[in-house]
Amino acid sequence: MKVYDNHHIKNIVLLGGAKSGKTTLAETMLFEAGIINRRGTVESKNTVSDFHEIEHERGNSVYATTLHTEWRGYKINIIDTPGLDDFMGEVVSSVRVADTCVLVLNAQHGVEVGSELIWNYIDQFQKPTILAINQLDHPKANFDESIESAKQSFGDAVALMQYPVNPGEGFNAIIDLLKMTMYKFPSEGGKPEKLPIPDSEKAKAEELHNELVEKAAVNDDSLMELYFEKGNLDEDELRQGLKIGMQKHEIFPVFCLSAKQNMGSGRMMGFIDNVAPGACDMAPEPTVAGKEINCDPSKPTSLFVFKTLIEPYLGKVSYFKVMSGEVTASMDLYNPQSQATERMNQLYIMDGSQRHPVDKLVAGDIGATVKLKDTQTNHTLRDANASMEYPMMEFPEPRVRTAIVADSKNDEEKIGEAIRELHAEDPTLNIEFSRELKQLILTAQGELHLTVTQWRLEHVYNVKVHYEEPRIAYRETIQKEATTSYRHKKQSGGSGQFGEVHMTIMPYTEGMADPEGYNIRNKEVIDLDWGGKLVFYNCIVGGVIDARFMPSILKGVMEKMEDGPVTGSYARDICVLVFDGKMHAVDSNDISFKIAGMQAFKQAFMQADPKILEPINHLEVLVPEEMMGDVMTELQTRRSLVIGIDTKNQYQVIRAKIPLAEMMNFSSALKSLTHGRASFKTSFAEYSPVPYDTQKQLIANSELEMA
């Protein structure tokens, strides 16, 4: 396979909401370039991009898939991404290594919630962006409304490069405002006929062309001078201005497509070749140490691994972008994260499931290798004598959680190993055993994410699992002061056990003064692993309890705080004052005072008006305005407190606080209510007291479990 230099490599990522037509567009681009001789379809389950069994079964993309095409002397690497926000991790890694983003908008809907979420990452990485209005052949296609929604969402940087003459049924003609030509496509699509702009469209085309010229000129002083001097820019000058504007993230050219009918993709590919920035046009890549690395093949070799796949018959496949230098087969590279040296035994260009061996890849290119032992997604590989390490990508926080249980006890150990492999592929999927909840907790981006994970465990790893409602990590605390004492006495022949502890406990609040009326000899402030504090005061006078027994009393208190007196949940934010007691010259020992301290604390806790706290999450819901009422009603049924409503383009942003216990199935409910047009994100906010009725029920449940 031909090796392209860094000036003739373009890396694009196809982004967009579900059913916007990204996979069909990728297939059409490969067909147009002659890489494939027959176009597959999503419905027929034979596209190059969606090749995994789960994608065939569900009828949509689950993984980001790398492809390539060759067009007029350029190599275009294409990454086709999923459109559902459950798989947003695939979008993050793909945008990270792309040079140009192609945001595909469905002409029926324009900018959707999925598009808004994707845009956040495009904007974060400041990537050059093309807007592709697809499905213009659909009877409900509305180009003008799609453009209006794009301008509301992305601002005046939206720049019409083309507009359709006849969107909807019978669509077959596009006015190109760069070339000032009409492209008319045959009924079967493919290569268009170039025609003069009809008289009926000339005035509109001239007006839009002038707008495009102004947007191109404003990005460069020399072009602006030319524009003032000539009143126009020629085609090459326009290209130059558009490229500069895209690099500055200040122009988003708009193209018209019907990927299904093979109309418009060739023209967009030509623009990607001639105008869209490539790797060598992008700003230098920053390193962890603050250095900047240019996309230069003459520099030391460095790669960034942006994706990992575990293939059944191939093992681990690592996808990377060559950030600098050149990588050749059998080259040894150093991984600064794992401090291991890896041999690049084989290099590939990937087209879905197809692997094309290559001997060399240069700076700016995207490739893959297999069977790297100590290298994961987000890792850097570099020349051993170089010092660069690239910043790791930040993936979205989990939004849903569930307890995962093996159907067979024999498979319990397999779950963790399988999920660890799945996490290597998808860092937004996480698993941990909660010692507190005594459950294996799986966190993900949404209900569909969990469903796909369950499918993969069963069909790929032969592990059948089911999901259970996860327990909630409640906390216990107190609301008033209480004083008690406990004597532990045990005699069984010979040395016995004796320890007596007098104790006061009271609620702790941040910044509170030390209690008055006690002779405080020592104060220990303990930041608890599960949140909150324990403040332990030694107020013993006269030596009634030897100082050597105080750590045992504290240990007893801590053990009971780990297994709270009311429901067994962790206790927090409590002051403990040990002010009196008794000991025996022979029978007192560490275990005696540990038990006495534990029981005194338990008794005092139950007398101090105990309160159960529940975790509360921040919740932010992005929802179309016309659906806001239904979402607000749903939130009210889930004990949510709405704290603000903002407007973002044509959407409403509802900000609320919601108990974690009420988040179960929220993702599915929101999708159902809004037909998939809303999305949400969540993060931990605080612990807050549960309602009285809820506390009574929790205590009753705990007593039932212990019975």
CSV table of C-alpha atoms in Angstrom, one decimal, residues 263-701:
chain,number,residue,atom,x,y,z
A,263,MET,CA,-25.2,12.8,-4.3
A,264,GLY,CA,-22.7,15.4,-3.1
A,265,SER,CA,-20.1,13.3,-1.4
A,266,GLY,CA,-17.5,13.6,-4.1
A,267,ARG,CA,-17.6,17.4,-4.0
A,268,MET,CA,-17.2,17.4,-0.2
A,269,MET,CA,-14.2,15.0,-0.6
A,270,GLY,CA,-12.6,17.4,-3.1
A,271,PHE,CA,-13.0,20.2,-0.5
A,272,ILE,CA,-11.4,18.0,2.2
A,273,ASP,CA,-8.4,17.4,-0.1
A,274,ASN,CA,-8.0,21.0,-1.3
A,275,VAL,CA,-9.1,23.1,1.7
A,276,ALA,CA,-9.7,21.3,4.9
A,277,PRO,CA,-6.7,21.4,7.3
A,278,GLY,CA,-4.6,18.3,7.6
A,279,ALA,CA,-2.3,17.1,10.4
A,280,CYS,CA,0.6,19.3,9.2
A,281,ASP,CA,-1.6,22.4,9.2
A,282,MET,CA,-2.8,22.0,12.8
A,283,ALA,CA,-1.3,23.7,15.8
A,284,PRO,CA,1.6,21.7,17.5
A,285,GLU,CA,0.5,19.1,20.0
A,286,PRO,CA,1.2,20.0,23.6
A,287,THR,CA,2.8,17.5,25.9
A,288,VAL,CA,2.4,16.9,29.6
A,289,ALA,CA,5.6,18.8,30.2
A,290,GLY,CA,4.3,21.8,28.3
A,291,LYS,CA,6.4,21.3,25.1
A,292,GLU,CA,4.9,21.5,21.6
A,293,ILE,CA,5.4,18.8,19.1
A,294,ASN,CA,5.0,19.5,15.4
A,295,CYS,CA,3.7,17.0,12.9
A,296,ASP,CA,7.1,16.5,11.4
A,297,PRO,CA,8.3,13.1,10.0
A,298,SER,CA,12.0,14.2,10.5
A,299,LYS,CA,11.5,14.4,14.3
A,300,PRO,CA,11.8,11.6,16.8
A,301,THR,CA,8.9,9.1,16.6
A,302,SER,CA,5.9,9.4,18.9
A,303,LEU,CA,2.4,7.8,18.8
A,304,PHE,CA,-0.8,8.4,20.7
A,305,VAL,CA,-3.0,5.3,21.2
A,306,PHE,CA,-6.6,6.6,21.0
A,307,LYS,CA,-8.5,3.3,20.8
A,308,THR,CA,-8.3,-0.4,21.8
A,309,LEU,CA,-10.3,-3.3,20.5
A,310,ILE,CA,-10.2,-6.9,21.6
A,311,GLU,CA,-10.9,-9.1,18.5
A,312,PRO,CA,-11.9,-12.7,19.1
A,313,TYR,CA,-9.3,-14.2,16.7
A,314,LEU,CA,-6.7,-11.5,16.7
A,315,GLY,CA,-6.4,-10.4,20.3
A,316,LYS,CA,-5.8,-6.8,21.3
A,317,VAL,CA,-5.7,-4.2,18.4
A,318,SER,CA,-4.3,-0.8,19.3
A,319,TYR,CA,-5.2,2.1,17.1
A,320,PHE,CA,-2.8,5.1,17.1
A,321,LYS,CA,-2.0,8.4,15.4
A,322,VAL,CA,1.6,9.1,14.5
A,323,MET,CA,2.2,12.5,16.1
A,324,SER,CA,5.8,12.9,14.9
A,325,GLY,CA,8.5,11.0,13.1
A,326,GLU,CA,7.9,7.7,11.3
A,327,VAL,CA,7.0,4.3,12.6
A,328,THR,CA,8.1,1.1,10.9
A,329,ALA,CA,7.3,-2.6,11.4
A,330,SER,CA,9.5,-4.2,14.0
A,331,MET,CA,10.4,-0.8,15.6
A,332,ASP,CA,10.8,-0.7,19.4
A,333,LEU,CA,9.1,2.1,21.2
A,334,TYR,CA,9.0,3.1,24.9
A,335,ASN,CA,5.8,3.6,26.9
A,336,PRO,CA,6.3,6.2,29.6
A,337,GLN,CA,3.1,5.4,31.4
A,338,SER,CA,3.8,1.6,31.8
A,339,GLN,CA,7.6,2.1,31.6
A,340,ALA,CA,7.7,-0.8,29.1
A,341,THR,CA,9.3,-1.2,25.7
A,342,GLU,CA,6.9,-2.4,23.0
A,343,ARG,CA,7.8,-3.9,19.6
A,344,MET,CA,5.6,-2.8,16.7
A,345,ASN,CA,5.7,-6.3,15.1
A,346,GLN,CA,3.0,-5.5,12.4
A,347,LEU,CA,1.5,-2.2,11.2
A,348,TYR,CA,-1.9,-2.0,9.5
A,349,ILE,CA,-4.3,0.4,7.8
A,350,MET,CA,-7.7,-0.7,9.0
A,351,ASP,CA,-10.9,-0.6,6.9
A,352,GLY,CA,-13.4,-1.9,9.3
A,353,SER,CA,-12.6,-5.6,9.8
A,354,GLN,CA,-10.1,-5.6,6.9
A,355,ARG,CA,-6.4,-5.2,7.7
A,356,HIS,CA,-3.9,-3.9,5.1
A,357,PRO,CA,-0.3,-4.5,6.2
A,358,VAL,CA,2.1,-1.6,5.7
A,359,ASP,CA,5.8,-1.2,6.3
A,360,LYS,CA,5.8,2.4,7.4
A,361,LEU,CA,3.5,5.2,8.6
A,362,VAL,CA,4.5,8.8,8.8
A,363,ALA,CA,3.6,11.8,11.0
A,364,GLY,CA,-0.1,12.6,10.7
A,365,ASP,CA,-1.2,9.1,9.7
A,366,ILE,CA,-3.5,6.8,11.5
A,367,GLY,CA,-2.8,3.1,11.8
A,368,ALA,CA,-3.1,0.0,14.1
A,369,THR,CA,-0.9,-2.7,15.5
A,370,VAL,CA,-1.6,-5.9,17.5
A,371,LYS,CA,-0.7,-7.6,20.7
A,372,LEU,CA,0.9,-4.7,22.6
A,373,LYS,CA,1.3,-6.1,26.2
A,374,ASP,CA,1.5,-3.0,28.3
A,375,THR,CA,-0.1,-0.3,26.3
A,376,GLN,CA,-3.7,0.9,26.7
A,377,THR,CA,-5.9,3.6,25.3
A,378,ASN,CA,-4.5,7.1,26.2
A,379,HIS,CA,-0.9,5.9,26.3
A,380,THR,CA,2.0,7.4,24.5
A,381,LEU,CA,4.6,5.4,22.6
A,382,ARG,CA,7.9,7.1,21.6
A,383,ASP,CA,11.5,6.8,20.7
A,384,ALA,CA,13.4,5.7,23.8
A,385,ASN,CA,15.7,8.8,23.5
A,386,ALA,CA,12.8,11.3,23.3
A,387,SER,CA,10.9,12.7,26.2
A,388,MET,CA,7.4,13.5,25.0
A,389,GLU,CA,4.2,12.3,26.6
A,390,TYR,CA,0.8,13.4,25.4
A,391,PRO,CA,-2.1,14.4,27.8
A,392,MET,CA,-4.7,11.8,28.4
A,393,MET,CA,-8.2,12.2,27.1
A,394,GLU,CA,-10.9,13.0,29.7
A,395,PHE,CA,-14.0,10.8,29.2
A,396,PRO,CA,-17.5,11.6,30.3
A,397,GLU,CA,-18.5,10.6,33.8
A,398,PRO,CA,-20.9,7.6,34.2
A,399,ARG,CA,-24.6,8.4,34.3
A,400,VAL,CA,-26.1,5.0,35.2
A,401,ARG,CA,-25.2,2.3,37.7
A,402,THR,CA,-26.3,-1.2,38.3
A,403,ALA,CA,-25.3,-4.3,40.3
A,404,ILE,CA,-24.1,-7.1,38.0
A,405,VAL,CA,-24.5,-10.7,39.1
A,406,ALA,CA,-23.4,-13.9,37.3
A,407,ASP,CA,-26.1,-16.4,36.6
A,408,SER,CA,-23.7,-19.2,37.6
A,409,LYS,CA,-21.4,-19.0,40.6
A,410,ASN,CA,-18.7,-20.6,38.5
A,411,ASP,CA,-18.7,-17.4,36.3
A,412,GLU,CA,-18.3,-14.9,39.2
A,413,GLU,CA,-14.5,-14.6,38.7
A,414,LYS,CA,-14.9,-14.3,34.9
A,415,ILE,CA,-17.0,-11.1,35.2
A,416,GLY,CA,-14.2,-8.9,36.5
A,417,GLU,CA,-11.7,-10.1,33.9
A,418,ALA,CA,-14.2,-9.7,31.1
A,419,ILE,CA,-15.3,-6.2,32.2
A,420,ARG,CA,-11.6,-5.2,32.5
A,421,GLU,CA,-11.2,-6.1,28.8
A,422,LEU,CA,-14.3,-4.2,27.9
A,423,HIS,CA,-13.0,-1.2,29.9
A,424,ALA,CA,-9.8,-1.3,27.9
A,425,GLU,CA,-12.0,-0.9,24.8
A,426,ASP,CA,-14.3,1.6,26.4
A,427,PRO,CA,-13.0,3.7,29.3
A,428,THR,CA,-16.6,5.0,30.0
A,429,LEU,CA,-17.5,1.5,31.3
A,430,ASN,CA,-16.3,0.8,34.8
A,431,ILE,CA,-16.7,-1.9,37.4
A,432,GLU,CA,-15.8,-2.1,41.1
A,433,PHE,CA,-16.7,-4.2,44.1
A,434,SER,CA,-18.2,-2.1,46.8
A,435,ARG,CA,-17.2,-3.5,50.1
A,436,GLU,CA,-19.8,-1.2,51.7
A,437,LEU,CA,-22.7,-2.3,49.5
A,438,LYS,CA,-21.4,-5.9,49.1
A,439,GLN,CA,-22.2,-5.7,45.4
A,440,LEU,CA,-20.3,-5.6,42.1
A,441,ILE,CA,-21.2,-2.2,40.7
A,442,LEU,CA,-21.1,-1.5,37.0
A,443,THR,CA,-21.3,2.1,35.8
A,444,ALA,CA,-22.0,3.2,32.2
A,445,GLN,CA,-23.4,6.0,30.0
A,446,GLY,CA,-26.9,4.7,29.7
A,447,GLU,CA,-29.4,1.8,29.6
A,448,LEU,CA,-28.4,0.9,26.1
A,449,HIS,CA,-24.7,0.9,27.1
A,450,LEU,CA,-25.6,-1.6,29.8
A,451,THR,CA,-27.7,-3.7,27.4
A,452,VAL,CA,-24.8,-3.9,24.9
A,453,THR,CA,-22.4,-4.8,27.7
A,454,GLN,CA,-24.7,-7.7,28.8
A,455,TRP,CA,-24.9,-8.9,25.2
A,456,ARG,CA,-21.1,-8.9,24.8
A,457,LEU,CA,-20.6,-10.7,28.1
A,458,GLU,CA,-22.9,-13.5,26.9
A,459,HIS,CA,-21.9,-13.7,23.2
A,460,VAL,CA,-18.2,-12.9,23.3
A,461,TYR,CA,-17.1,-14.1,26.8
A,462,ASN,CA,-19.7,-16.8,27.4
A,463,VAL,CA,-20.7,-15.3,30.7
A,464,LYS,CA,-24.4,-15.0,31.4
A,465,VAL,CA,-25.2,-12.2,33.8
A,466,HIS,CA,-28.2,-10.3,35.0
A,467,TYR,CA,-28.6,-6.8,36.5
A,468,GLU,CA,-30.0,-6.0,39.9
A,469,GLU,CA,-31.0,-2.8,41.5
A,470,PRO,CA,-27.9,-1.4,43.2
A,471,ARG,CA,-28.0,-0.6,46.9
A,472,ILE,CA,-27.5,3.0,47.9
A,473,ALA,CA,-24.6,4.1,50.0
A,474,TYR,CA,-26.5,5.8,52.8
A,475,ARG,CA,-24.7,7.6,55.7
A,476,GLU,CA,-25.7,7.9,59.3
A,477,THR,CA,-25.2,10.8,61.6
A,478,ILE,CA,-26.7,12.4,64.7
A,479,GLN,CA,-28.6,15.6,65.4
A,480,LYS,CA,-28.1,16.2,69.1
A,481,GLU,CA,-25.8,15.5,72.0
A,482,ALA,CA,-26.0,12.4,74.1
A,483,THR,CA,-24.0,11.0,77.0
A,484,THR,CA,-23.7,7.3,78.1
A,485,SER,CA,-21.4,4.8,79.7
A,486,TYR,CA,-20.7,1.2,79.1
A,487,ARG,CA,-18.9,-1.4,81.3
A,488,HIS,CA,-17.4,-4.4,79.7
A,489,LYS,CA,-16.7,-7.2,82.2
A,490,LYS,CA,-15.9,-10.8,81.5
A,491,GLN,CA,-14.6,-13.4,83.9
A,492,SER,CA,-13.8,-16.9,82.8
A,493,GLY,CA,-11.1,-18.1,85.2
A,494,GLY,CA,-7.6,-16.5,85.3
A,495,SER,CA,-7.3,-13.0,83.8
A,496,GLY,CA,-10.6,-11.6,82.7
A,497,GLN,CA,-11.7,-8.5,80.7
A,498,PHE,CA,-12.6,-5.2,82.2
A,499,GLY,CA,-13.1,-1.8,80.8
A,500,GLU,CA,-15.5,1.1,81.5
A,501,VAL,CA,-15.9,4.1,79.2
A,502,HIS,CA,-18.0,7.3,79.8
A,503,MET,CA,-18.6,9.1,76.5
A,504,THR,CA,-20.4,12.1,75.1
A,505,ILE,CA,-21.1,12.4,71.4
A,506,MET,CA,-22.4,15.4,69.5
A,507,PRO,CA,-22.8,16.5,65.8
A,508,TYR,CA,-19.8,17.8,64.1
A,509,THR,CA,-20.0,20.9,61.8
A,510,GLU,CA,-17.1,22.4,59.8
A,511,GLY,CA,-15.3,25.1,61.8
A,512,MET,CA,-17.1,24.4,65.1
A,513,ALA,CA,-15.3,25.4,68.3
A,514,ASP,CA,-14.1,22.8,70.8
A,515,PRO,CA,-16.8,21.8,73.3
A,516,GLU,CA,-16.8,23.8,76.6
A,517,GLY,CA,-16.8,22.2,80.1
A,518,TYR,CA,-14.4,19.4,79.3
A,519,ASN,CA,-10.7,19.1,80.2
A,520,ILE,CA,-9.4,18.4,76.7
A,521,ARG,CA,-6.0,16.7,76.9
A,522,ASN,CA,-5.8,15.6,73.2
A,523,LYS,CA,-7.8,16.1,70.0
A,524,GLU,CA,-7.6,14.0,66.9
A,525,VAL,CA,-9.4,15.0,63.7
A,526,ILE,CA,-9.9,12.0,61.3
A,527,ASP,CA,-10.9,12.5,57.7
A,528,LEU,CA,-13.1,9.5,57.0
A,529,ASP,CA,-12.5,7.5,53.9
A,530,TRP,CA,-16.2,7.6,53.1
A,531,GLY,CA,-16.6,11.3,53.6
A,532,GLY,CA,-17.1,13.5,56.6
A,533,LYS,CA,-15.1,13.6,59.9
A,534,LEU,CA,-14.7,12.1,63.3
A,535,VAL,CA,-13.2,14.3,66.0
A,536,PHE,CA,-12.0,12.3,68.9
A,537,TYR,CA,-11.3,14.0,72.2
A,538,ASN,CA,-9.3,12.5,75.1
A,539,CYS,CA,-10.8,14.3,78.2
A,540,ILE,CA,-9.6,11.8,80.8
A,541,VAL,CA,-8.3,13.3,84.1
A,542,GLY,CA,-6.7,11.7,87.1
A,543,GLY,CA,-5.6,8.6,85.1
A,544,VAL,CA,-8.9,6.7,85.5
A,545,ILE,CA,-8.1,5.2,82.0
A,546,ASP,CA,-4.5,4.8,81.1
A,547,ALA,CA,-3.5,6.7,77.9
A,548,ARG,CA,-2.4,3.4,76.3
A,549,PHE,CA,-6.0,2.3,76.1
A,550,MET,CA,-7.3,5.4,74.2
A,551,PRO,CA,-6.3,4.1,70.8
A,552,SER,CA,-8.3,0.9,71.6
A,553,ILE,CA,-11.4,3.0,72.4
A,554,LEU,CA,-10.9,4.9,69.2
A,555,LYS,CA,-10.6,1.7,67.3
A,556,GLY,CA,-13.9,0.4,68.8
A,557,VAL,CA,-15.6,3.7,67.8
A,558,MET,CA,-14.3,3.5,64.2
A,559,GLU,CA,-15.4,-0.1,63.8
A,560,LYS,CA,-19.0,0.8,64.8
A,561,MET,CA,-18.8,3.9,62.5
A,562,GLU,CA,-18.0,1.5,59.6
A,563,ASP,CA,-21.1,-0.6,60.5
A,564,GLY,CA,-23.5,2.2,61.6
A,565,PRO,CA,-25.7,1.5,64.6
A,566,VAL,CA,-29.0,2.2,62.7
A,567,THR,CA,-28.8,0.5,59.3
A,568,GLY,CA,-25.2,-0.6,59.1
A,569,SER,CA,-24.3,2.3,56.8
A,570,TYR,CA,-21.1,4.4,57.4
A,571,ALA,CA,-21.5,7.0,60.1
A,572,ARG,CA,-20.0,10.5,59.7
A,573,ASP,CA,-19.6,14.0,61.2
A,574,ILE,CA,-19.5,13.2,64.9
A,575,CYS,CA,-17.5,14.4,67.8
A,576,VAL,CA,-16.6,11.8,70.5
A,577,LEU,CA,-15.5,12.9,74.0
A,578,VAL,CA,-14.2,10.3,76.4
A,579,PHE,CA,-14.3,12.0,79.8
A,580,ASP,CA,-14.4,9.2,82.4
A,581,GLY,CA,-14.1,5.5,83.0
A,582,LYS,CA,-12.5,2.8,85.1
A,583,MET,CA,-9.9,0.1,84.6
A,584,HIS,CA,-8.6,-2.9,86.5
A,585,ALA,CA,-5.0,-3.4,87.3
A,586,VAL,CA,-5.1,-7.0,86.0
A,587,ASP,CA,-8.1,-7.5,83.8
A,588,SER,CA,-8.0,-4.3,81.7
A,589,ASN,CA,-6.5,-4.7,78.2
A,590,ASP,CA,-6.9,-3.4,74.7
A,591,ILE,CA,-9.8,-5.7,73.7
A,592,SER,CA,-11.8,-4.7,76.8
A,593,PHE,CA,-11.6,-1.0,76.0
A,594,LYS,CA,-12.2,-1.6,72.3
A,595,ILE,CA,-15.5,-3.3,73.2
A,596,ALA,CA,-16.4,-0.8,75.8
A,597,GLY,CA,-15.8,2.1,73.4
A,598,MET,CA,-17.8,0.5,70.7
A,599,GLN,CA,-20.8,-0.2,72.9
A,600,ALA,CA,-20.7,3.2,74.5
A,601,PHE,CA,-20.7,4.8,71.1
A,602,LYS,CA,-23.5,2.6,69.9
A,603,GLN,CA,-25.7,3.5,72.9
A,604,ALA,CA,-25.0,7.2,72.7
A,605,PHE,CA,-25.6,7.2,68.9
A,606,MET,CA,-29.1,5.7,69.3
A,607,GLN,CA,-29.9,8.4,72.0
A,608,ALA,CA,-28.6,11.3,69.9
A,609,ASP,CA,-31.6,11.5,67.4
A,610,PRO,CA,-29.9,9.6,64.6
A,611,LYS,CA,-30.5,10.7,61.0
A,612,ILE,CA,-29.9,8.8,57.8
A,613,LEU,CA,-28.4,10.7,54.9
A,614,GLU,CA,-28.7,9.9,51.2
A,615,PRO,CA,-26.4,10.8,48.3
A,616,ILE,CA,-27.8,13.6,46.2
A,617,ASN,CA,-26.6,14.2,42.6
A,618,HIS,CA,-26.4,17.3,40.4
A,619,LEU,CA,-28.6,16.7,37.3
A,620,GLU,CA,-28.5,18.6,34.1
A,621,VAL,CA,-31.1,17.8,31.4
A,622,LEU,CA,-30.9,19.1,27.9
A,623,VAL,CA,-34.4,18.9,26.4
A,624,PRO,CA,-36.4,20.5,23.5
A,625,GLU,CA,-38.6,23.3,24.8
A,626,GLU,CA,-41.8,21.6,23.7
A,627,MET,CA,-41.0,18.6,25.9
A,628,MET,CA,-39.9,20.4,29.0
A,629,GLY,CA,-43.3,20.0,30.8
A,630,ASP,CA,-43.2,16.2,30.6
A,631,VAL,CA,-39.6,16.1,31.9
A,632,MET,CA,-40.4,18.5,34.8
A,633,THR,CA,-43.3,16.2,35.8
A,634,GLU,CA,-41.0,13.2,35.7
A,635,LEU,CA,-38.4,15.0,37.9
A,636,GLN,CA,-41.1,15.9,40.4
A,637,THR,CA,-42.1,12.2,40.8
A,638,ARG,CA,-38.4,11.5,41.6
A,639,ARG,CA,-38.1,13.9,44.6
A,640,SER,CA,-36.0,16.3,42.5
A,641,LEU,CA,-35.4,19.9,43.4
A,642,VAL,CA,-35.2,22.1,40.3
A,643,ILE,CA,-32.7,24.9,41.0
A,644,GLY,CA,-32.6,26.6,37.6
A,645,ILE,CA,-33.7,26.6,34.0
A,646,ASP,CA,-31.6,28.1,31.2
A,647,THR,CA,-32.0,28.4,27.5
A,648,LYS,CA,-29.4,27.0,25.1
A,649,ASN,CA,-30.2,27.6,21.5
A,650,GLN,CA,-33.5,25.9,20.9
A,651,TYR,CA,-33.2,23.7,23.9
A,652,GLN,CA,-33.9,24.2,27.6
A,653,VAL,CA,-31.4,23.2,30.2
A,654,ILE,CA,-33.0,22.0,33.5
A,655,ARG,CA,-30.6,22.0,36.5
A,656,ALA,CA,-31.8,20.0,39.5
A,657,LYS,CA,-30.7,18.0,42.5
A,658,ILE,CA,-32.0,14.5,42.6
A,659,PRO,CA,-31.5,11.6,45.1
A,660,LEU,CA,-29.3,8.9,43.7
A,661,ALA,CA,-32.0,6.4,44.8
A,662,GLU,CA,-34.4,8.0,42.3
A,663,MET,CA,-32.0,7.8,39.3
A,664,MET,CA,-32.9,4.1,38.7
A,665,ASN,CA,-34.2,3.8,35.1
A,666,PHE,CA,-34.2,7.6,34.6
A,667,SER,CA,-32.2,7.2,31.4
A,668,SER,CA,-34.9,4.9,29.9
A,669,ALA,CA,-37.7,7.1,31.1
A,670,LEU,CA,-36.1,10.2,29.6
A,671,LYS,CA,-35.6,8.6,26.3
A,672,SER,CA,-39.2,7.3,26.3
A,673,LEU,CA,-40.7,10.7,27.2
A,674,THR,CA,-38.7,12.7,24.6
A,675,HIS,CA,-38.3,10.0,21.9
A,676,GLY,CA,-34.6,10.1,22.4
A,677,ARG,CA,-34.3,13.9,21.9
A,678,ALA,CA,-33.2,14.7,25.4
A,679,SER,CA,-30.0,13.9,27.2
A,680,PHE,CA,-28.6,14.4,30.7
A,681,LYS,CA,-25.4,14.4,32.8
A,682,THR,CA,-25.0,13.8,36.5
A,683,SER,CA,-22.4,14.2,39.2
A,684,PHE,CA,-22.3,13.8,43.0
A,685,ALA,CA,-23.4,16.8,44.9
A,686,GLU,CA,-23.8,16.1,48.6
A,687,TYR,CA,-25.4,14.0,51.3
A,688,SER,CA,-28.8,15.2,52.6
A,689,PRO,CA,-31.3,13.8,55.2
A,690,VAL,CA,-33.8,11.4,53.8
A,691,PRO,CA,-37.6,12.0,54.4
A,692,TYR,CA,-39.0,10.7,57.7
A,693,ASP,CA,-41.1,8.0,56.0
A,694,THR,CA,-38.0,6.8,54.0
A,695,GLN,CA,-35.9,6.6,57.2
A,696,LYS,CA,-38.6,4.5,58.9
A,697,GLN,CA,-38.6,2.1,55.9
A,698,LEU,CA,-34.8,1.9,55.7
A,699,ILE,CA,-34.6,1.0,59.5
A,700,ALA,CA,-37.4,-1.6,59.1
A,701,ASN,CA,-35.6,-3.2,56.1
